[in-house]
Coordinates of C-alpha atoms in Angstrom, one line a residue:
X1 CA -69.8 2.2 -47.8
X2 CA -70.6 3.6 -44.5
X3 CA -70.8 0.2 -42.7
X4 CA -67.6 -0.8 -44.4
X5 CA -65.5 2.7 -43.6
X6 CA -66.8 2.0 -39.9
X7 CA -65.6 -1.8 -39.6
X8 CA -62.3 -0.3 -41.1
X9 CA -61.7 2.5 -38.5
X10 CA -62.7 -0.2 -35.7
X11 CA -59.9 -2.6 -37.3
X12 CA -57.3 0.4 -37.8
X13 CA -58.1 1.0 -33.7
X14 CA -57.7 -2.9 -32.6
X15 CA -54.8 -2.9 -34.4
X16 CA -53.1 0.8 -32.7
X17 CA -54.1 -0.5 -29.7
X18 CA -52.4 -3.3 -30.1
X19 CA -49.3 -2.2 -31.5
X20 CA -49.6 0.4 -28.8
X21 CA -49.6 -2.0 -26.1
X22 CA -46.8 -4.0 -27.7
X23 CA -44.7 -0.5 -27.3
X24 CA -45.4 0.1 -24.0
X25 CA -44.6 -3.5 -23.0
X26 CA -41.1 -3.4 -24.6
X27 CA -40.5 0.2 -22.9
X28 CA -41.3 -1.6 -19.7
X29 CA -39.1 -4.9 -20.4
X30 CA -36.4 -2.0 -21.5
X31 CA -36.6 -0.5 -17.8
X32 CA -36.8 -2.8 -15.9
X33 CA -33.5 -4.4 -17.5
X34 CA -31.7 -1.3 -17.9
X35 CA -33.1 -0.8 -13.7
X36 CA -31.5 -4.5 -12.8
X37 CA -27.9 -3.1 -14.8
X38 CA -27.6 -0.1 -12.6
X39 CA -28.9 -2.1 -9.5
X40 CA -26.1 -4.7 -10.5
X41 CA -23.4 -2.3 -11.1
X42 CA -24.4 -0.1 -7.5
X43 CA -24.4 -3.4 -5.6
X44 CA -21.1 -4.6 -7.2
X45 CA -19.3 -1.3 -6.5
X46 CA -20.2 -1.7 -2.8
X47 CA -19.6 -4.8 -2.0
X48 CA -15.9 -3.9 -4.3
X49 CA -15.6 -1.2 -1.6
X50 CA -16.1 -3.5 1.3
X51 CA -13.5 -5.7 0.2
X52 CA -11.0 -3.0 -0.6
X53 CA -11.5 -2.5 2.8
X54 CA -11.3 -5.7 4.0
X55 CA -8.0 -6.5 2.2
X56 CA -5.9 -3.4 2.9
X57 CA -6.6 -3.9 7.0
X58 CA -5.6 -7.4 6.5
X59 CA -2.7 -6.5 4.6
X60 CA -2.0 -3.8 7.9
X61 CA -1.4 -7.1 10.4
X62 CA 0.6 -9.2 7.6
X63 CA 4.3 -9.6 7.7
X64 CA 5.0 -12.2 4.9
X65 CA 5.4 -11.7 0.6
X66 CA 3.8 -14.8 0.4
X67 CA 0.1 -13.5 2.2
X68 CA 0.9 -9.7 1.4
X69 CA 1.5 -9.7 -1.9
X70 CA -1.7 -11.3 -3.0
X71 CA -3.7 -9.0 -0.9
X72 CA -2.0 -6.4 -2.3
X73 CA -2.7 -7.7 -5.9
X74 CA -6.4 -8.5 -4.7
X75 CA -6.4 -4.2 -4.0
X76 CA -5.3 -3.4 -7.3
X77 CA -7.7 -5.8 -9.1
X78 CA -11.3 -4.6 -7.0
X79 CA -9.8 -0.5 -7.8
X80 CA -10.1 -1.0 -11.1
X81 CA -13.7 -3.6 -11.0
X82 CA -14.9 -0.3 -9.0
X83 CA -14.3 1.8 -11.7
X84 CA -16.2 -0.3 -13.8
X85 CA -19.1 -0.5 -11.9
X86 CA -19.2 3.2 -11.5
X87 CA -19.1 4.0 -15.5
X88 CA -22.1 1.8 -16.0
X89 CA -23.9 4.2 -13.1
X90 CA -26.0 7.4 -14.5
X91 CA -24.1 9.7 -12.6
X92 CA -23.5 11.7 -15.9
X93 CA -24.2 15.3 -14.2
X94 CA -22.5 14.7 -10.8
X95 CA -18.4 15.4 -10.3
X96 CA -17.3 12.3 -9.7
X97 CA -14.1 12.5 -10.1
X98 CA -12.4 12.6 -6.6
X99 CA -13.5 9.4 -6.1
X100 CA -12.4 8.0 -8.8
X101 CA -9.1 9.7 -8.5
X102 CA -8.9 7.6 -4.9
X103 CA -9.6 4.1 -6.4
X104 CA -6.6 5.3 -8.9
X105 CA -4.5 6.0 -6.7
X106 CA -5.3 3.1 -4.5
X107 CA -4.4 1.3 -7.3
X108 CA -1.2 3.0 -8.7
X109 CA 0.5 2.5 -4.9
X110 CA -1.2 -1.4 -4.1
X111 CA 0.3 -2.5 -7.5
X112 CA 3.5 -0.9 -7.8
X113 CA 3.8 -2.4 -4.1
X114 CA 2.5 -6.0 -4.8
X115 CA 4.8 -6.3 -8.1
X116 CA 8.1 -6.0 -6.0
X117 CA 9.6 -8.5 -4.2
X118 CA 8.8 -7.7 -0.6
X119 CA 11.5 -10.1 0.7
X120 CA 14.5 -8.0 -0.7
X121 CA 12.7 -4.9 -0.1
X122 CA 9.6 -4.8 2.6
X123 CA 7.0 -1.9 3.1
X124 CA 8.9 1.3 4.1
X125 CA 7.3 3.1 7.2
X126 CA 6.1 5.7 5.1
X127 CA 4.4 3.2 2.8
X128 CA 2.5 1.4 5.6
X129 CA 1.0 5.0 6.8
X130 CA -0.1 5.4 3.0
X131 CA -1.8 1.8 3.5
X132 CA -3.1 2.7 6.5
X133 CA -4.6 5.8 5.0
X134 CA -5.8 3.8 2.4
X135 CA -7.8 1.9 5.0
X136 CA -9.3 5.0 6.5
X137 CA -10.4 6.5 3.3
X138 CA -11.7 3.2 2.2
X139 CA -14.2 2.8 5.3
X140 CA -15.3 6.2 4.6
X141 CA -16.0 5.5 1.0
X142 CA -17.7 2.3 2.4
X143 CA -19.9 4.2 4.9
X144 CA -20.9 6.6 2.4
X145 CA -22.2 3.8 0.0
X146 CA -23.8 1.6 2.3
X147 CA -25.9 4.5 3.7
X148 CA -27.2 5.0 0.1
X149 CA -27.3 1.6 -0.4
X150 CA -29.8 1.2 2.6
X151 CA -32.2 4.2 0.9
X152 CA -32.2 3.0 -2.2
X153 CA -33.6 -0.5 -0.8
X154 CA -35.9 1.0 2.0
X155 CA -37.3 3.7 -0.2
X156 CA -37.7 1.5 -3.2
X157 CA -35.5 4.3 -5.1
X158 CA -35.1 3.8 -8.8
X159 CA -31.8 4.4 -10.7
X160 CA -33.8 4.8 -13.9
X161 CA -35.1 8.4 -12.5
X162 CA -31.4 9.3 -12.1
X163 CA -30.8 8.2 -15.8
X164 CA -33.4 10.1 -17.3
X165 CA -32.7 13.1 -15.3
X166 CA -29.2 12.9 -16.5
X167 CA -30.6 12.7 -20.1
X168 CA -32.7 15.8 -19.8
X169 CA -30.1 17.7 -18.3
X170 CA -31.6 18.4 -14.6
X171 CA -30.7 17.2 -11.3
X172 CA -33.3 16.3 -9.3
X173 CA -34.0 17.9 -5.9
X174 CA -34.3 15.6 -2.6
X175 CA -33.2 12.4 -4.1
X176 CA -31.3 10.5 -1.8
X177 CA -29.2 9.1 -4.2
X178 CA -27.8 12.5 -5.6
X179 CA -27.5 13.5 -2.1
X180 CA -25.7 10.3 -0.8
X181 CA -23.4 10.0 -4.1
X182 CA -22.5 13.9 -3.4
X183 CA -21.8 13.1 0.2
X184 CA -19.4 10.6 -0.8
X185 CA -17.8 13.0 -3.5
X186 CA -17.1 15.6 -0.9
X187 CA -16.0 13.1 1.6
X188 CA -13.3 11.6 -0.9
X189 CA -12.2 15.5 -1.9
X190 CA -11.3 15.6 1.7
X191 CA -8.6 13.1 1.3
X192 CA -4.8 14.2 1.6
X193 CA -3.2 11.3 0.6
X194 CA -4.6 12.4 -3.3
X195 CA -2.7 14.5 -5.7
X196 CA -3.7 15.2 -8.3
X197 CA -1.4 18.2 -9.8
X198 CA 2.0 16.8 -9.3
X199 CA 4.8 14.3 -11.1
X200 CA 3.4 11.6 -13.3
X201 CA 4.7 8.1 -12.1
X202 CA 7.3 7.8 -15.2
X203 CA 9.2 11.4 -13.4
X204 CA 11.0 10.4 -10.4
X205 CA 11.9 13.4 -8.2
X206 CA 15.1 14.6 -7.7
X207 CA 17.3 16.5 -5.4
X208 CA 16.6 20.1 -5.1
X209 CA 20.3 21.1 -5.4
X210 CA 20.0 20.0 -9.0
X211 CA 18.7 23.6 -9.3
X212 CA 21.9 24.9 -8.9
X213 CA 22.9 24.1 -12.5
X214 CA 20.6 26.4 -13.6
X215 CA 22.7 29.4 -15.9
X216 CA 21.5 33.0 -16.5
X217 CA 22.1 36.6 -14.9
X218 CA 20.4 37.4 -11.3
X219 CA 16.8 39.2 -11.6
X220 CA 15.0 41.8 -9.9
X221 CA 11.9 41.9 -7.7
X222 CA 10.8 44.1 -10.9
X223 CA 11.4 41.6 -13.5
X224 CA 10.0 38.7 -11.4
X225 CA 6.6 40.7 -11.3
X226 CA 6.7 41.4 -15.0
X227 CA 7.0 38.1 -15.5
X228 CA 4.4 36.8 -13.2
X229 CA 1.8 39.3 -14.7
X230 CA 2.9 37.6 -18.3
X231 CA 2.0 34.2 -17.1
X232 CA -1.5 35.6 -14.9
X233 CA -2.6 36.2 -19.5
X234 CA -4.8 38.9 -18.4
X235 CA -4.3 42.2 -17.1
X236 CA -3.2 41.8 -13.0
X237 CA -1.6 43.9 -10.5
X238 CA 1.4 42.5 -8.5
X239 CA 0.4 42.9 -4.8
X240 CA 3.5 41.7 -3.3
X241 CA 7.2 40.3 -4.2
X242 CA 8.9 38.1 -1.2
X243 CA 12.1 36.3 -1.5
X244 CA 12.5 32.4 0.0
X245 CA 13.4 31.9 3.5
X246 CA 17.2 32.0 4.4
X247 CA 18.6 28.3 3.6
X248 CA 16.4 27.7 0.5
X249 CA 18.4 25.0 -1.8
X250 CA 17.9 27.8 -4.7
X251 CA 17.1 31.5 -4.2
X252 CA 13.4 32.4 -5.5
X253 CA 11.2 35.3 -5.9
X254 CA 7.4 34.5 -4.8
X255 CA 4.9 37.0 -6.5
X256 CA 1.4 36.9 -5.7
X257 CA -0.7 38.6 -8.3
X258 CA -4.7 40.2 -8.5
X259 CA -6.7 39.8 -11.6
X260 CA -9.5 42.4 -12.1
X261 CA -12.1 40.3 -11.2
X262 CA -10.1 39.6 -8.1
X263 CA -8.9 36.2 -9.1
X264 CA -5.3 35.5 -7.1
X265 CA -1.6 34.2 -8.4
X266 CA 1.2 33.3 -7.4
X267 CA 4.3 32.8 -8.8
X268 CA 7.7 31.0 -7.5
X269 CA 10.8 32.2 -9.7
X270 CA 14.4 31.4 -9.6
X271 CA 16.4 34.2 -8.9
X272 CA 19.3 33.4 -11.0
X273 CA 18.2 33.4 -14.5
X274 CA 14.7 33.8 -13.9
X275 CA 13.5 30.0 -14.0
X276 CA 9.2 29.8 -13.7
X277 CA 9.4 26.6 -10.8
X278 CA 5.5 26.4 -10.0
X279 CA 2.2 29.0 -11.2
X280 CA -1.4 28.9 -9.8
X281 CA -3.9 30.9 -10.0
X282 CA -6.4 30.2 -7.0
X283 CA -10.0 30.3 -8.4
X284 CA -12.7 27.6 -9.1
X285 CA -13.5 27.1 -12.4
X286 CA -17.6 27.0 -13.3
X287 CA -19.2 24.4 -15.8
X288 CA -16.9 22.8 -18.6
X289 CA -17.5 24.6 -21.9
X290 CA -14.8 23.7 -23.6
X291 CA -13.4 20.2 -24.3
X292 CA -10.5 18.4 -22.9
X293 CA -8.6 18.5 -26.6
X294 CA -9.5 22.2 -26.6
X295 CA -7.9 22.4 -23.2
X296 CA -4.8 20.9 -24.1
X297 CA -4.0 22.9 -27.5
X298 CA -4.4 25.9 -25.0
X299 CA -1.9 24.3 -22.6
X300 CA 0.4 23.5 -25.3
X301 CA 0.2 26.8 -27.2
X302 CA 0.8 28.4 -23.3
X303 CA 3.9 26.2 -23.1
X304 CA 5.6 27.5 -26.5
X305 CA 4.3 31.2 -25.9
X306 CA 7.0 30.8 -22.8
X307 CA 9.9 29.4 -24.5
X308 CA 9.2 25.3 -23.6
X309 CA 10.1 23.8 -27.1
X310 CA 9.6 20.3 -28.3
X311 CA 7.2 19.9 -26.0
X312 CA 3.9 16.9 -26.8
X313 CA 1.4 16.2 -25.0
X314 CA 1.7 12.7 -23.0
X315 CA -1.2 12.2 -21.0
X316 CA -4.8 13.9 -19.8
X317 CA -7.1 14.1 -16.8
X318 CA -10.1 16.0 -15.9
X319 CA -11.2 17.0 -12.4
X320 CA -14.1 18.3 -12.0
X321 CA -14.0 21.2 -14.4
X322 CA -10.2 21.4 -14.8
X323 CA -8.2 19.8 -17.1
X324 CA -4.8 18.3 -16.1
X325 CA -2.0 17.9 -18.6
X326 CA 1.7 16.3 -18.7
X327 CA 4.0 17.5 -21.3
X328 CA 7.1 15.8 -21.9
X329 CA 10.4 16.9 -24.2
X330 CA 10.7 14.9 -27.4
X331 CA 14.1 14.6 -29.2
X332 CA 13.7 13.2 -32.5
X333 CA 12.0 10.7 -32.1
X334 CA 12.4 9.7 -28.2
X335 CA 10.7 11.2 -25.3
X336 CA 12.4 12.5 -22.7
X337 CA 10.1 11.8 -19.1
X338 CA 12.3 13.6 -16.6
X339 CA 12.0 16.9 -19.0
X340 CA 7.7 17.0 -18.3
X341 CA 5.9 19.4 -17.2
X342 CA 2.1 19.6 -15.9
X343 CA -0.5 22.3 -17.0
X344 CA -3.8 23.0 -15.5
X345 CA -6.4 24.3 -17.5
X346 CA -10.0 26.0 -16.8
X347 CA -12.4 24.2 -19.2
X348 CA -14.8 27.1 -18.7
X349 CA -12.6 30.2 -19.4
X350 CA -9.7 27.9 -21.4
X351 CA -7.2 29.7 -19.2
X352 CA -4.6 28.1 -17.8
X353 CA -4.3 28.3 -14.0
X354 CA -1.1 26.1 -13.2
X355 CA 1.8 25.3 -14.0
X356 CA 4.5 22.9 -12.1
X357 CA 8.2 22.9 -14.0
X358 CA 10.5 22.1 -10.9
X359 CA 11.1 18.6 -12.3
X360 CA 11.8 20.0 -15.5
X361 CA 14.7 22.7 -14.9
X362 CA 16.2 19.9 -12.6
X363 CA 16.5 17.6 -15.6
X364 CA 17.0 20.2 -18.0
X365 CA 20.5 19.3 -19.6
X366 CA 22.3 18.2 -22.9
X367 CA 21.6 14.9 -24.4
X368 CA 22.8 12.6 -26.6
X369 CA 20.6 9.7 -27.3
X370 CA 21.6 6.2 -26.9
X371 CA 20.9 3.6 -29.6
X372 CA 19.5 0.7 -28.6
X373 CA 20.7 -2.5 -27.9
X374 CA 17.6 -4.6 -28.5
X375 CA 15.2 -4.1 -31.4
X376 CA 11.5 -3.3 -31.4
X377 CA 10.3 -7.0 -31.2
X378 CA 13.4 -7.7 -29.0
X379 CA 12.2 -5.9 -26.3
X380 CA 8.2 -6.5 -27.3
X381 CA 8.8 -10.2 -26.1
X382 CA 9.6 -9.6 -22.4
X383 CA 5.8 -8.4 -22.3
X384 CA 3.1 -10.3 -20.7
X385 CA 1.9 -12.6 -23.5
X386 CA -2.1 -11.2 -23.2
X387 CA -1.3 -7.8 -23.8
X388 CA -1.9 -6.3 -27.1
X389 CA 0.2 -3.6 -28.2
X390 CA -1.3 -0.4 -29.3
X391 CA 1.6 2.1 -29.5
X392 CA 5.4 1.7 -29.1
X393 CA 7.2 4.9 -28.6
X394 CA 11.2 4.9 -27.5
X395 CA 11.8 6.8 -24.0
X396 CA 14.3 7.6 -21.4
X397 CA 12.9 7.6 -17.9
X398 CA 14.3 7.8 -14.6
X399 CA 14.8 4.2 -12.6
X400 CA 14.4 3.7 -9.1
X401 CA 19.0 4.0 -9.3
X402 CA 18.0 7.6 -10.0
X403 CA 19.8 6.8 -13.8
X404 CA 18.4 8.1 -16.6
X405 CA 17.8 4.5 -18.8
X406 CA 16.5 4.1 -22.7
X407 CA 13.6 1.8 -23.1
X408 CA 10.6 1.2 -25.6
X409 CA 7.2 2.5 -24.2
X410 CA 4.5 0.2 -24.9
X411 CA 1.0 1.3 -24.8
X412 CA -0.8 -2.2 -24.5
X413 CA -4.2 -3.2 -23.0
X414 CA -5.1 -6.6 -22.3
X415 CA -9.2 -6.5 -23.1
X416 CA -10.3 -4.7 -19.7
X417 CA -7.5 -2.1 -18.6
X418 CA -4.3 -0.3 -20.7
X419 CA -1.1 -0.1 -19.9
X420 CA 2.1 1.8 -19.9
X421 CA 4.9 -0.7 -20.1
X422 CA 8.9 0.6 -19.9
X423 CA 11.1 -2.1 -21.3
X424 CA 15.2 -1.7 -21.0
X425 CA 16.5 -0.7 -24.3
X426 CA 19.7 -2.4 -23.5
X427 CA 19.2 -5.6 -21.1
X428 CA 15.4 -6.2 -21.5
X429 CA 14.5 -5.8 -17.8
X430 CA 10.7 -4.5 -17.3
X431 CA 11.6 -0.7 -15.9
X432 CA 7.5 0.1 -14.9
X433 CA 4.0 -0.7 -15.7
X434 CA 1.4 1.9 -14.9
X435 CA -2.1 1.4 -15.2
X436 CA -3.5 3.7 -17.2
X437 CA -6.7 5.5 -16.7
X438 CA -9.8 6.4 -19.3
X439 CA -9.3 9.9 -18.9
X440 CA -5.7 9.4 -20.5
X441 CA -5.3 11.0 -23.8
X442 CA -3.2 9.5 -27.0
X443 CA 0.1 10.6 -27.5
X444 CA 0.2 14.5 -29.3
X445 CA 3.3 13.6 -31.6

């Protein structure tokens, strides 16, 4: 018995030692591939951002649709291949969202730039000086990456390490590839051309004198700090109330506000009728604790708490820890684009901390809503034939006439990107196409 029970404890160890080894051997094949994916998808995203650069200071010397346009297009394309490559990173813990908030809007102005016909209507002045910035941000973002690129290949530095710090929740110290990809984070914050608290691309802007319209009794420099302190949510003492410089298109009451912990607001308010134009509080929120949904249903229930009605949610960014929403009017069932709004929101306190309504008390009117002259699948046929519709909503934006036009909203992707697509209710002319981004959020309807 005793020779037998040792033969079997001998046979028990071959065998855990071999199914031991066979473990470890699959752990390593797992590395090393998931090591060659990140190496991949690091090398792609640089030699993406050399090219971007390459294009837009070709596109700087060219003078002809037929050799801009395709650089152009060739712009649009690599913006959204480097966003690819950068979600299949392990850069879970770092903000990286200025960066990615460049390649989109690299991409928002190359395509909505390429898609024209340049021959009828070239580059403006302005728009060559955003390509030209384009080109300037671009070589930073390329120096950036290259020197990280060079560490990682001189110093034999592993992505893997980055992934399973991410994993356990710590950023490691001296690693030159947290330290390069944070580099390159600050560097793209430092870049004017992005906004990211502003109009969405369906508003179009218009004239400040369509202010005037605005209806209601004159306020006080009392009743525009009330009002301000209502907005700051918590309690805040007004520290000062100007009025706008002599020759302003509409008369408002600025009101700068001090929260107890010494957080600061200000507020721009219409003096006639008491309009809220634009609210921010100026204070940098700490690490996300809530989620982005959570954010919004506090932006929303912000909006009706202040008398904006029929209000749903249209799209969703985060940056860094701040969420950024667009609310637009909905009438029955139509939206109503030139009637949005955008909210910020703190996704560590939930508090909201901007608000910019300018676009939507210059909009603000009666409507009656036009029935459309094409159907559904009318208008669903001018799409491109590879893109798959998702969503159809009916929507009256503003075209570049500055006219208010009906059209079906398709929300369509085509297997690697989604779309917004406008298509004339009426004539079936294709109004806009906007690229979406992943941080977008489904409609709120």
């Amino acid at each position: 018995m005793r020779t037998f029970l040792t033969a079997a404890l001998a046979v028990l160890l071959v065998v855990t030692a071999i199914w031991g080894f066979s473990q470890y051997q699959q752990k390593q094949a797992m590395m090393i591939e998931a090591e060659n994916g990140y190496q991949q998808a690091f090398h792609e995203l640089v030699y993406q951002v050399d090219v971007i650069h390459d294009r837009t200071g070709e596109a700087l010397a060219m003078n002809s649709k037929t050799n801009l346009t395709p650089a152009l297009t060739d712009v649009w394309r690599l913006t959204s291949e480097a966003h690819n490559a950068i979600s299949r990173l392990p850069l879970g813990f770092m903000p990286f969202s200025k960066t990615e908030e460049f390649l989109g809007t690299s991409g928002d102005f190359t395509y909505k730039t390429a898609v024209r016909d340049l021959d009828t209507e070239p580059l403006t002045d302005k728009e060559y000086e955003q390509l030209e910035s384009l080109y300037k941000q671009a070589a930073d973002i390329q120096k950036e990456l290259r020197t990280v690129q060079m560490s990682v290949i001189d110093q034999n530095l592993r992505w893997t390490d980055v992934a399973h710090a991410a994993a356990d929740g710590d950023e490691p110290k001296d690693n030159t590839v947290i330290d390069g990809f944070n580099n390159l984070e600050k560097k793209a914050s430092e870049f004017s051309e992005t906004n990211t608290f502003g109009a969405t691309q369906v508003e179009k802007s218009v004239s400040d004198d369509a202010l005037k319209k605005l209806t209601g009794p004159p306020i006080t420099k009392k009743e525009a700090a009330e009002k301000a302190k209502d907005y700051f949510q918590v309690d805040a003492e007004v520290t000062s109330v100007e009025s706008s410089l002599k020759g302003a298109a509409v008369p408002f009451y600025n009101v700068s506000v001090t929260g107890q912990n010494g957080e600061e607001a200000t507020m721009d308010i219409t003096k006639k009728g008491g309009y809220p134009l634009t609210f921010t509080v100026n204070t940098t929120p700490g690490k996300s604790r809530i989620s982005l949904h959570a954010a919004s249903e506090k932006a929303a229930a912000f909006l009706k708490k202040h008398g904006f009605e029929g209000m749903v949610e249209t799209n969703s960014a985060q940056y860094d820890h701040t969420g950024v929403f667009t609310f637009t009017k909905k009438i029955d069932d139509t939206l109503i684009y030139p009637e949005s709004v955008t909210v910020k929101t703190a996704l560590d306190t939930g508090a909201v901390t901007g608000l910019e309504a300018q676009n939507y008390w210059k909009n603000k009117k009666e409507r009656t809503i036009p029935k459309p002259a094409l159907t559904e699948e009318q208008a669903k046929k001018e799409l491109h034939p590879k893109l798959t519709v998702m969503e159809t909503h009916k929507a009256i934006v503003t075209n570049n006439e500055m006219k208010d036009v009906l059209c079906y909203e398709f929300l369509a992707e085509n297997g690697t990107a989604s779309y917004r697509v406008f298509i004339n209710a009426d004539n079936g002319k294709e109004e806009r196409i906007e690229k979406l981004s992943e941080a977008e959020a489904g409609y709120a309807l």
